[in-house]
PDB file of N, CA, C and O in Angstrom:
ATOM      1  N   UNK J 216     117.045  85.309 111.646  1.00 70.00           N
ATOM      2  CA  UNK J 216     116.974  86.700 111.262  1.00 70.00           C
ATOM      3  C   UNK J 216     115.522  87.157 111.390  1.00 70.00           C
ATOM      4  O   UNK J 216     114.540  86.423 111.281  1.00 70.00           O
ATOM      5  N   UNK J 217     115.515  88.757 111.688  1.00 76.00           N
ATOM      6  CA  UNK J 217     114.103  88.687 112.263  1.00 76.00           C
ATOM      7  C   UNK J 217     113.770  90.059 111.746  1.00 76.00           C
ATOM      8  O   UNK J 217     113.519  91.114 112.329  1.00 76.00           O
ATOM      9  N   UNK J 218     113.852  89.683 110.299  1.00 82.00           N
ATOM     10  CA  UNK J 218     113.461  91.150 109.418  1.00 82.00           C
ATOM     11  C   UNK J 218     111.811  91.857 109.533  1.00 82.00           C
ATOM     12  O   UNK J 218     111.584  93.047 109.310  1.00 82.00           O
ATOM     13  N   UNK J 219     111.090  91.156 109.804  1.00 84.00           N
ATOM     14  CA  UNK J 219     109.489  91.853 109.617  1.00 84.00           C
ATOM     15  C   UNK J 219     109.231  91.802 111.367  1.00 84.00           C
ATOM     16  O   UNK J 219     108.029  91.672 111.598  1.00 84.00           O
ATOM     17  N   UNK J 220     109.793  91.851 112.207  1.00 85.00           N
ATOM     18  CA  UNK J 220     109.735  91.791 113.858  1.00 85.00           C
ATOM     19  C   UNK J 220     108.852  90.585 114.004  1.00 85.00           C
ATOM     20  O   UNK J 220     107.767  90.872 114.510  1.00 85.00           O
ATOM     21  N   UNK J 221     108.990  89.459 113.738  1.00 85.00           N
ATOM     22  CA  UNK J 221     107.909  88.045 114.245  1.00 85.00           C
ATOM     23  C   UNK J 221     107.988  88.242 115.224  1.00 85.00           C
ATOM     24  O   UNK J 221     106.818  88.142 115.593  1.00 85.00           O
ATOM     25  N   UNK J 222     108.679  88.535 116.240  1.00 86.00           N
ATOM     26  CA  UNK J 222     108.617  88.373 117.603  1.00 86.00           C
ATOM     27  C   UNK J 222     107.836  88.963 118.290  1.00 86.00           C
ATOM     28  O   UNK J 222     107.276  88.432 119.249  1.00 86.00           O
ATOM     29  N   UNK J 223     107.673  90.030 117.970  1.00 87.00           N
ATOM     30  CA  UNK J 223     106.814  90.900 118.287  1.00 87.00           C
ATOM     31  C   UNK J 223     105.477  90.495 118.818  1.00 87.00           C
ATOM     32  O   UNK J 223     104.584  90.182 118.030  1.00 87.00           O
ATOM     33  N   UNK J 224     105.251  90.482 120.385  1.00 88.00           N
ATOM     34  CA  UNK J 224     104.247  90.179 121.069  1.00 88.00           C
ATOM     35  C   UNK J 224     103.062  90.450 119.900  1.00 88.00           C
ATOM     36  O   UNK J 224     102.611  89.355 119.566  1.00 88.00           O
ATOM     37  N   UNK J 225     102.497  91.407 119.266  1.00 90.00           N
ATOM     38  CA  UNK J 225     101.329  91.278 118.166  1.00 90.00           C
ATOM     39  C   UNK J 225     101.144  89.953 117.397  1.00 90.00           C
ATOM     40  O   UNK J 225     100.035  89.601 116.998  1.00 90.00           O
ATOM     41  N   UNK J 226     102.342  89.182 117.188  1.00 89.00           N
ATOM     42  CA  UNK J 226     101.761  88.202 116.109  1.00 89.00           C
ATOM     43  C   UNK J 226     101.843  86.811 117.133  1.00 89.00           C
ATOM     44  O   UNK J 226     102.074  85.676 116.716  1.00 89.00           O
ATOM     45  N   UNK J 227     101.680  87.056 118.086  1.00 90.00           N
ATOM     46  CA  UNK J 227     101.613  85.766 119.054  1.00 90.00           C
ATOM     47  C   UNK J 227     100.386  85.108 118.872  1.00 90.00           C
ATOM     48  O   UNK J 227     100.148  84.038 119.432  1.00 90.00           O
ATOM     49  N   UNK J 228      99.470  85.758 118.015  1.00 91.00           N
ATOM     50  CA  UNK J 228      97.654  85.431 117.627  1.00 91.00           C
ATOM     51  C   UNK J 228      97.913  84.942 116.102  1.00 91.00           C
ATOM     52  O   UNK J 228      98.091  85.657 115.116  1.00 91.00           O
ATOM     53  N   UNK J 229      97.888  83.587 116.176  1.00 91.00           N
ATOM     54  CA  UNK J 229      98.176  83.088 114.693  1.00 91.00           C
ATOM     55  C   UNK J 229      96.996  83.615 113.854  1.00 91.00           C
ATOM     56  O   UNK J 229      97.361  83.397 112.699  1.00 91.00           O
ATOM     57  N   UNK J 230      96.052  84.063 113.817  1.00 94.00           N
ATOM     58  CA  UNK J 230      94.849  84.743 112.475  1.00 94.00           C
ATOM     59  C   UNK J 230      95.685  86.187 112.511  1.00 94.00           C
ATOM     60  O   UNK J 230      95.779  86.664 111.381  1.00 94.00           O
ATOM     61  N   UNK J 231      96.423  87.132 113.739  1.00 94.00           N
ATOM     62  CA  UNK J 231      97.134  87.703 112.807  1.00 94.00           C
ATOM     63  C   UNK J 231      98.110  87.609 111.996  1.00 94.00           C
ATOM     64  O   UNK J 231      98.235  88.320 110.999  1.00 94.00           O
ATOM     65  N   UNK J 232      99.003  86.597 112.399  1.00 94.00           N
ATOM     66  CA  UNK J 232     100.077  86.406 110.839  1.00 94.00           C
ATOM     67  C   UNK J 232      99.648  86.028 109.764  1.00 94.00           C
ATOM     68  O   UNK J 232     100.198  86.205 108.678  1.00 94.00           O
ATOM     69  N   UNK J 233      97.975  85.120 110.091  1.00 96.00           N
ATOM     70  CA  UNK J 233      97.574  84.872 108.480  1.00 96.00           C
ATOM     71  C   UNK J 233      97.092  85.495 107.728  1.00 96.00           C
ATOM     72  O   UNK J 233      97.133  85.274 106.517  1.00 96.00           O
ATOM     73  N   UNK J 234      96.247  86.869 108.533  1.00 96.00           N
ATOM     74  CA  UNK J 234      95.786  88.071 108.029  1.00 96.00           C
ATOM     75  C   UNK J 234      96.876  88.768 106.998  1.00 96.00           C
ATOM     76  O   UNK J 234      96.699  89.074 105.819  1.00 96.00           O
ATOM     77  N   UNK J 235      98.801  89.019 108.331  1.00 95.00           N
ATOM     78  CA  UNK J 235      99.456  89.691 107.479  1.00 95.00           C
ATOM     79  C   UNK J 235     100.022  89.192 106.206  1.00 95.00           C
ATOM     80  O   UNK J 235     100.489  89.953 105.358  1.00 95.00           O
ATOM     81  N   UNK J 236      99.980  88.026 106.093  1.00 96.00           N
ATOM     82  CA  UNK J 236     100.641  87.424 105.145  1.00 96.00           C
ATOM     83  C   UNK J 236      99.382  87.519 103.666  1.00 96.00           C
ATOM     84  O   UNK J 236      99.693  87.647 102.482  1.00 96.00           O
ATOM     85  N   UNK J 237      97.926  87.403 104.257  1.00 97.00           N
ATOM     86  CA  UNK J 237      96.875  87.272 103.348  1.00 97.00           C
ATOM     87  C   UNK J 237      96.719  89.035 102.894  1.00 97.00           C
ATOM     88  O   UNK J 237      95.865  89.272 102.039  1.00 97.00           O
ATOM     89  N   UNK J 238      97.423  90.081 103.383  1.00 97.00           N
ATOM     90  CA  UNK J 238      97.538  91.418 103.164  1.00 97.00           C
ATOM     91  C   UNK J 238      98.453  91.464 101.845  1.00 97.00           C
ATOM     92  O   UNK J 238      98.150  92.005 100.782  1.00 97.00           O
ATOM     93  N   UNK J 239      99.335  90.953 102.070  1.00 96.00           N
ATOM     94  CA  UNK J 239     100.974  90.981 101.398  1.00 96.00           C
ATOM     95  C   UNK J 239     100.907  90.219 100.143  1.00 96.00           C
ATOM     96  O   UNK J 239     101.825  90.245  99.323  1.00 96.00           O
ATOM     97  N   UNK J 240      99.872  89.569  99.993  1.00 97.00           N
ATOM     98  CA  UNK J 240      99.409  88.525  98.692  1.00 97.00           C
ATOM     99  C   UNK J 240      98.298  89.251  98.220  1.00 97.00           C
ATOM    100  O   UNK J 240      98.090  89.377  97.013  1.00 97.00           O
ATOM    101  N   UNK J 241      97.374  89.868  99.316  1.00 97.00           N
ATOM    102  CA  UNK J 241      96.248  90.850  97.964  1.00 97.00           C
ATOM    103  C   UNK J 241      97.498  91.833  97.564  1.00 97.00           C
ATOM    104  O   UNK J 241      98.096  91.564  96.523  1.00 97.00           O
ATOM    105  N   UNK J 242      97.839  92.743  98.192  1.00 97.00           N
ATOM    106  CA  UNK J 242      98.572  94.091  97.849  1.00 97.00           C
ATOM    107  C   UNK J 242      99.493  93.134  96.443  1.00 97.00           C
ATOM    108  O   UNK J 242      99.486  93.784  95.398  1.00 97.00           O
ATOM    109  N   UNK J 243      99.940  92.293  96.378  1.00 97.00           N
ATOM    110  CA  UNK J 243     100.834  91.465  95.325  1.00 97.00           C
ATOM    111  C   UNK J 243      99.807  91.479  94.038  1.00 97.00           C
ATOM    112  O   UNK J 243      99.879  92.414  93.239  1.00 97.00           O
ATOM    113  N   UNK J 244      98.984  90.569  93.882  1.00 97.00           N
ATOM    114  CA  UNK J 244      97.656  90.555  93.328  1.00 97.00           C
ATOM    115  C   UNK J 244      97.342  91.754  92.723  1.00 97.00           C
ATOM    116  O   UNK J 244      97.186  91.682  91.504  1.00 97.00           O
ATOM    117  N   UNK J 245      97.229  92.656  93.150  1.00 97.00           N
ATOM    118  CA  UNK J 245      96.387  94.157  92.928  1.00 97.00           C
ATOM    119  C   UNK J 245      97.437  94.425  92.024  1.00 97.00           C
ATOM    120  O   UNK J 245      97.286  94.237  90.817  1.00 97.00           O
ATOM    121  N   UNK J 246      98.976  95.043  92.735  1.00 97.00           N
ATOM    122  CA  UNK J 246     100.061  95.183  91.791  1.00 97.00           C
ATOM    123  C   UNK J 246     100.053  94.871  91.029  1.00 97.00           C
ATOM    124  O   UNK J 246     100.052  95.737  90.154  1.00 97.00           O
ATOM    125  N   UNK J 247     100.038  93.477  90.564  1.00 97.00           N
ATOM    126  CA  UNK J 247     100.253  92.915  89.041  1.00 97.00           C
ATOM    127  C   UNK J 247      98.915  92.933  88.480  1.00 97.00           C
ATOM    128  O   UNK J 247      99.093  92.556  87.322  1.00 97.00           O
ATOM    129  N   UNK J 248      98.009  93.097  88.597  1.00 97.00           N
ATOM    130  CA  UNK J 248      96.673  93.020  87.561  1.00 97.00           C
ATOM    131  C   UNK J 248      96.297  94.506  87.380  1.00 97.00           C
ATOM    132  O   UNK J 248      95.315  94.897  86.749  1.00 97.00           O
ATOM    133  N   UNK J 249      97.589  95.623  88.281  1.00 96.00           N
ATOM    134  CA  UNK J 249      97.437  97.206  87.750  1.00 96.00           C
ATOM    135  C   UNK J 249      98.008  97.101  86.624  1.00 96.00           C
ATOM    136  O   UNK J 249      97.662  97.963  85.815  1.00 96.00           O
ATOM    137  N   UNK J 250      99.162  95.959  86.084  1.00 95.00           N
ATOM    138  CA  UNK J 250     100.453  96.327  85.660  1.00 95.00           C
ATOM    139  C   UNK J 250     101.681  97.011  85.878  1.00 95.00           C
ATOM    140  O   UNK J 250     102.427  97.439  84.998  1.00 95.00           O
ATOM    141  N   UNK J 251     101.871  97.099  87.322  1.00 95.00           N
ATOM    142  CA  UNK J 251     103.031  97.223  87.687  1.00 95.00           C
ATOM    143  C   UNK J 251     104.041  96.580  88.201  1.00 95.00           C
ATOM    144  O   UNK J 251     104.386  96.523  89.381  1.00 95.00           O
ATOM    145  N   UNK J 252     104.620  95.976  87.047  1.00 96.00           N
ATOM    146  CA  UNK J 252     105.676  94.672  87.480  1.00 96.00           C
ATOM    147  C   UNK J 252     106.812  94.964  88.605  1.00 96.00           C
ATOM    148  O   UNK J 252     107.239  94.081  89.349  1.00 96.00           O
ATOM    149  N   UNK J 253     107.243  96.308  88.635  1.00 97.00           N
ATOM    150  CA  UNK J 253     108.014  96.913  89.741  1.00 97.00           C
ATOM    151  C   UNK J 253     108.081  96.404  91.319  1.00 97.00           C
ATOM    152  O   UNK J 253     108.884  95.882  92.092  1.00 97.00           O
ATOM    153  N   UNK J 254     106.736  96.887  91.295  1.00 97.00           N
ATOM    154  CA  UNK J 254     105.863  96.806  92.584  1.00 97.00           C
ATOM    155  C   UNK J 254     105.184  95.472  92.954  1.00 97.00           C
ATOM    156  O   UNK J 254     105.057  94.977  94.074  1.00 97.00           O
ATOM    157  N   UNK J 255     104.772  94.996  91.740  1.00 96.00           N
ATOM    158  CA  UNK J 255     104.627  93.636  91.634  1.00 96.00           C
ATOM    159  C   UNK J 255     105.395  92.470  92.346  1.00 96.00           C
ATOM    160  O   UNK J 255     105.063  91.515  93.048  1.00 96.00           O
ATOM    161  N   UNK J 256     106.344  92.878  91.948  1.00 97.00           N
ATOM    162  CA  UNK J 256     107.837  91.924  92.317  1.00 97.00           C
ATOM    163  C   UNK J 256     108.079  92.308  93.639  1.00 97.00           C
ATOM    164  O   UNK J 256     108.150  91.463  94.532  1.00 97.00           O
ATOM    165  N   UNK J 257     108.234  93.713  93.883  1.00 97.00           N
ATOM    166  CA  UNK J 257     108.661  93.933  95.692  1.00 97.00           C
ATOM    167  C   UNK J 257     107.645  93.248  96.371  1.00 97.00           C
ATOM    168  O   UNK J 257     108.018  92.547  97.311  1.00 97.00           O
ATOM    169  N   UNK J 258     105.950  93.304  96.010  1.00 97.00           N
ATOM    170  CA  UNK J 258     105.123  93.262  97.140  1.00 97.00           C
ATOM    171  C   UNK J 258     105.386  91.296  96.939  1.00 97.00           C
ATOM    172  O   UNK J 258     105.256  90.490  97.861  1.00 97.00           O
ATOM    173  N   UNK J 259     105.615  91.089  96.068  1.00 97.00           N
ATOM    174  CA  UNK J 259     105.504  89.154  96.019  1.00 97.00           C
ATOM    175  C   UNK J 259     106.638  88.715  96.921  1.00 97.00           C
ATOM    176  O   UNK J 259     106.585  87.597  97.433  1.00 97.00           O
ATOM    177  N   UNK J 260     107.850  89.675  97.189  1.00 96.00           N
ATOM    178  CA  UNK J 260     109.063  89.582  97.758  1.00 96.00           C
ATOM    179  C   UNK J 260     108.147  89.610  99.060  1.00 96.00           C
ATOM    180  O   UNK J 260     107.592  88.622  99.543  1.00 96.00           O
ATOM    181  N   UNK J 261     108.112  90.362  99.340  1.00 96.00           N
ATOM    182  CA  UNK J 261     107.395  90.549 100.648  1.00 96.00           C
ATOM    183  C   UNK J 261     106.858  89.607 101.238  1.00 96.00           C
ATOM    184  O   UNK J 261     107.256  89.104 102.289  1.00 96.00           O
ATOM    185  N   UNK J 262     105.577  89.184 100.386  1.00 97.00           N
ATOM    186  CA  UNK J 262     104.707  88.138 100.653  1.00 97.00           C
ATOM    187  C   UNK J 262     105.270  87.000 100.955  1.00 97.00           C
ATOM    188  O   UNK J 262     104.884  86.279 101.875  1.00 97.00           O
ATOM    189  N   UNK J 263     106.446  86.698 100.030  1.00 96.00           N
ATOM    190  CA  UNK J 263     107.261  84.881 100.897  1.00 96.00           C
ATOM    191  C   UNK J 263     108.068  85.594 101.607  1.00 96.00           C
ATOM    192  O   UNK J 263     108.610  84.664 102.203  1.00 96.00           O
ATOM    193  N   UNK J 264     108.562  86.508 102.002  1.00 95.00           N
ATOM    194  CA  UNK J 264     108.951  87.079 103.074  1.00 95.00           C
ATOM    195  C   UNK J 264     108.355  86.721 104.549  1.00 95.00           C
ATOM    196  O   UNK J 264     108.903  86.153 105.494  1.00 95.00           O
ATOM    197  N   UNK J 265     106.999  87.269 104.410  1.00 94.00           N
ATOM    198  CA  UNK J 265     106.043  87.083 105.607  1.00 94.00           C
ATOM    199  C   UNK J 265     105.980  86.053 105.669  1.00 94.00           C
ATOM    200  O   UNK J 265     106.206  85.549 106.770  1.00 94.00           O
ATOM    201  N   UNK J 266     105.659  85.228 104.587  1.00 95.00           N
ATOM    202  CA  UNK J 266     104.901  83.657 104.896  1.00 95.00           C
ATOM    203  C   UNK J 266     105.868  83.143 105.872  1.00 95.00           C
ATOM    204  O   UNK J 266     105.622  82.799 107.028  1.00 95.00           O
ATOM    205  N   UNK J 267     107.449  83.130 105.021  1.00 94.00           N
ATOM    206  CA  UNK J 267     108.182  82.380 105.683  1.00 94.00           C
ATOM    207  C   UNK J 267     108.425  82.401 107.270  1.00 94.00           C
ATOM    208  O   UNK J 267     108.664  81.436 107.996  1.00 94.00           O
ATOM    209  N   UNK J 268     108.301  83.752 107.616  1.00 93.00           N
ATOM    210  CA  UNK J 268     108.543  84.371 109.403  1.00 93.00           C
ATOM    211  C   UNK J 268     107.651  83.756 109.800  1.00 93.00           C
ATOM    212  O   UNK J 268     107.727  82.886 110.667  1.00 93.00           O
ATOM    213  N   UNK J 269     106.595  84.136 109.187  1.00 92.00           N
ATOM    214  CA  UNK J 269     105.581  84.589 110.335  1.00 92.00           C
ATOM    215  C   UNK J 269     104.358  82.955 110.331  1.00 92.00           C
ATOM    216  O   UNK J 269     103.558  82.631 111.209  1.00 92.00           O
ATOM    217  N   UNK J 270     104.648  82.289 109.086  1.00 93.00           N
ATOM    218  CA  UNK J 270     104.182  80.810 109.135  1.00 93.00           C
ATOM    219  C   UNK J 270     104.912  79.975 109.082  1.00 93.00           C
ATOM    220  O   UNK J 270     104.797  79.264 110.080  1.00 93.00           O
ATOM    221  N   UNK J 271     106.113  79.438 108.011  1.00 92.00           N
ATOM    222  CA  UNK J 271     106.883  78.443 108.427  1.00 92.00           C
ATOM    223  C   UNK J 271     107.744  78.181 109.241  1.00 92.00           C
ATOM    224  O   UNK J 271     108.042  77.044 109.608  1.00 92.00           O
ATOM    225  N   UNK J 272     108.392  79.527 109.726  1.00 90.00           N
ATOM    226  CA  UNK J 272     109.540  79.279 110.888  1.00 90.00           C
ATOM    227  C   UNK J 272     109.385  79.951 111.935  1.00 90.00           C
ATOM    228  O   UNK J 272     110.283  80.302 112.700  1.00 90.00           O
ATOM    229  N   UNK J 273     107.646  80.287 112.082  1.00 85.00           N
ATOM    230  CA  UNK J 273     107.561  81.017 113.366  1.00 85.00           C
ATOM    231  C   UNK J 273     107.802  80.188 114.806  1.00 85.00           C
ATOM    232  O   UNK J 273     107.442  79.012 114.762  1.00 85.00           O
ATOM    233  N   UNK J 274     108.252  80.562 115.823  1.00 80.00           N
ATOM    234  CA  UNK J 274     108.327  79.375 116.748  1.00 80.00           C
ATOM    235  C   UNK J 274     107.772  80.441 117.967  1.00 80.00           C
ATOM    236  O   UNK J 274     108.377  81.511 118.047  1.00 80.00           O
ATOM    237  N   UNK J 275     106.624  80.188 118.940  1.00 74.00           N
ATOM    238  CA  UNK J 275     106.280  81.012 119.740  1.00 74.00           C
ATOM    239  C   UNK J 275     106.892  81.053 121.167  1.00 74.00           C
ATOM    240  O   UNK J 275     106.844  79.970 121.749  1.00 74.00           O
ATOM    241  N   UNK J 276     107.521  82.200 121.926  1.00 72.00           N
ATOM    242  CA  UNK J 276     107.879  81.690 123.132  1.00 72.00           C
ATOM    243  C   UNK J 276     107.212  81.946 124.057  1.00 72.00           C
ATOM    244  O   UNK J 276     106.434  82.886 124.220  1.00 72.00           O
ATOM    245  N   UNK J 277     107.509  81.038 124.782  1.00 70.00           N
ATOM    246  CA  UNK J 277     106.563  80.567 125.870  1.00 70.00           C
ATOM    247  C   UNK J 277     106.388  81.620 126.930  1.00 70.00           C
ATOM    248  O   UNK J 277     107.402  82.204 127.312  1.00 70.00           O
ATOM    249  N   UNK J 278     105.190  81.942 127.465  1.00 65.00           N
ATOM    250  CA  UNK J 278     104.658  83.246 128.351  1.00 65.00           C
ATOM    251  C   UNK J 278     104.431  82.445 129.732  1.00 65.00           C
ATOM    252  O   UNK J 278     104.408  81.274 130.113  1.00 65.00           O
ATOM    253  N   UNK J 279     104.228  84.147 130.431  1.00 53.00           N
ATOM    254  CA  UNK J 279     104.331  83.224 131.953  1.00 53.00           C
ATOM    255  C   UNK J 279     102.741  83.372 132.376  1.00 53.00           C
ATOM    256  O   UNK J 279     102.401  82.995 133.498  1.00 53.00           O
ATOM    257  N   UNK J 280     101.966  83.817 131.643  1.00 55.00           N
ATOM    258  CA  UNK J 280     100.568  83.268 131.921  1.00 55.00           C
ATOM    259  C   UNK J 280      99.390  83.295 130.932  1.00 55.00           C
ATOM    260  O   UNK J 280      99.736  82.856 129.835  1.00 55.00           O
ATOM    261  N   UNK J 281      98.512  83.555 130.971  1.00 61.00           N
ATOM    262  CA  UNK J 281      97.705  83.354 129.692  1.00 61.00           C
ATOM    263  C   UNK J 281      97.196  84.822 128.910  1.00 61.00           C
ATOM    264  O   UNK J 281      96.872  84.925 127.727  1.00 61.00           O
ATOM    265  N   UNK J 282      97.231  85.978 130.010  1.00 60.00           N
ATOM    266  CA  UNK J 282      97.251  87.859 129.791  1.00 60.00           C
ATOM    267  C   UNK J 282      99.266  87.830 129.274  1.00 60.00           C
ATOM    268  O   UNK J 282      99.681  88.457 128.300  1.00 60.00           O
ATOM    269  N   UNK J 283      99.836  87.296 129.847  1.00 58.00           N
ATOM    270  CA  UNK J 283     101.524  87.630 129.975  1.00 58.00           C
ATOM    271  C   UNK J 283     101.103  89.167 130.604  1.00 58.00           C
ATOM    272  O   UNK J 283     101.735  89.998 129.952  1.00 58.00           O
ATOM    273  N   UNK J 284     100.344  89.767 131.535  1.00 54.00           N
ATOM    274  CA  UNK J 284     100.710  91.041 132.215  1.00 54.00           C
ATOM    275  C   UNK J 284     101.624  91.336 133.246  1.00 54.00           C
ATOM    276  O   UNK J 284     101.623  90.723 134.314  1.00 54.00           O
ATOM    277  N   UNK J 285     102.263  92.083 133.022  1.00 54.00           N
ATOM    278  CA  UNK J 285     103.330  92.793 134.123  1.00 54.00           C
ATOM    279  C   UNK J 285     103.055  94.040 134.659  1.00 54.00           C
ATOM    280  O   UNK J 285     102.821  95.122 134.121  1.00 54.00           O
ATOM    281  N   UNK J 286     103.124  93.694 135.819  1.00 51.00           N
ATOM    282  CA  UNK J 286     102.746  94.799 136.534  1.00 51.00           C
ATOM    283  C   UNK J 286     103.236  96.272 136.837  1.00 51.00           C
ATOM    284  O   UNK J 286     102.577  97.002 137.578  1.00 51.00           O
TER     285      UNK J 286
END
């Protein structure tokens, strides 16, 4: 299932999935030390959300050169 688009040619650069995932854990962070447990809870949802796509079960597919440009 491919709810946050992993596939998506953008996260083929592993420092960006660790960026998005390190986004999704401050925004979590911030939430709960505002006191908003609401928001709190969605953005932490989120956050093992991302981790899981976009670090534990990301699997990259294979390109046909090192640009992948098409002409």
């Amino acid at each position: 299932m491919d709810i946050i688009g992993a596939k998506h040619p953008f996260f083929r650069i592993a420092s960006r999935r660790y960026i998005t995932v390190a986004v999704c854990a401050s925004w979590a962070v911030l939430e709960w030390a505002l006191g908003s447990p609401f928001w709190g809870v969605l953005a932490t949802g989120v956050t093992g959300l991302a981790a899981y796509e976009l670090i534990y079960t990301y699997k990259p597919k294979p390109t046909d050169g090192p640009n992948d440009a098409k002409p």
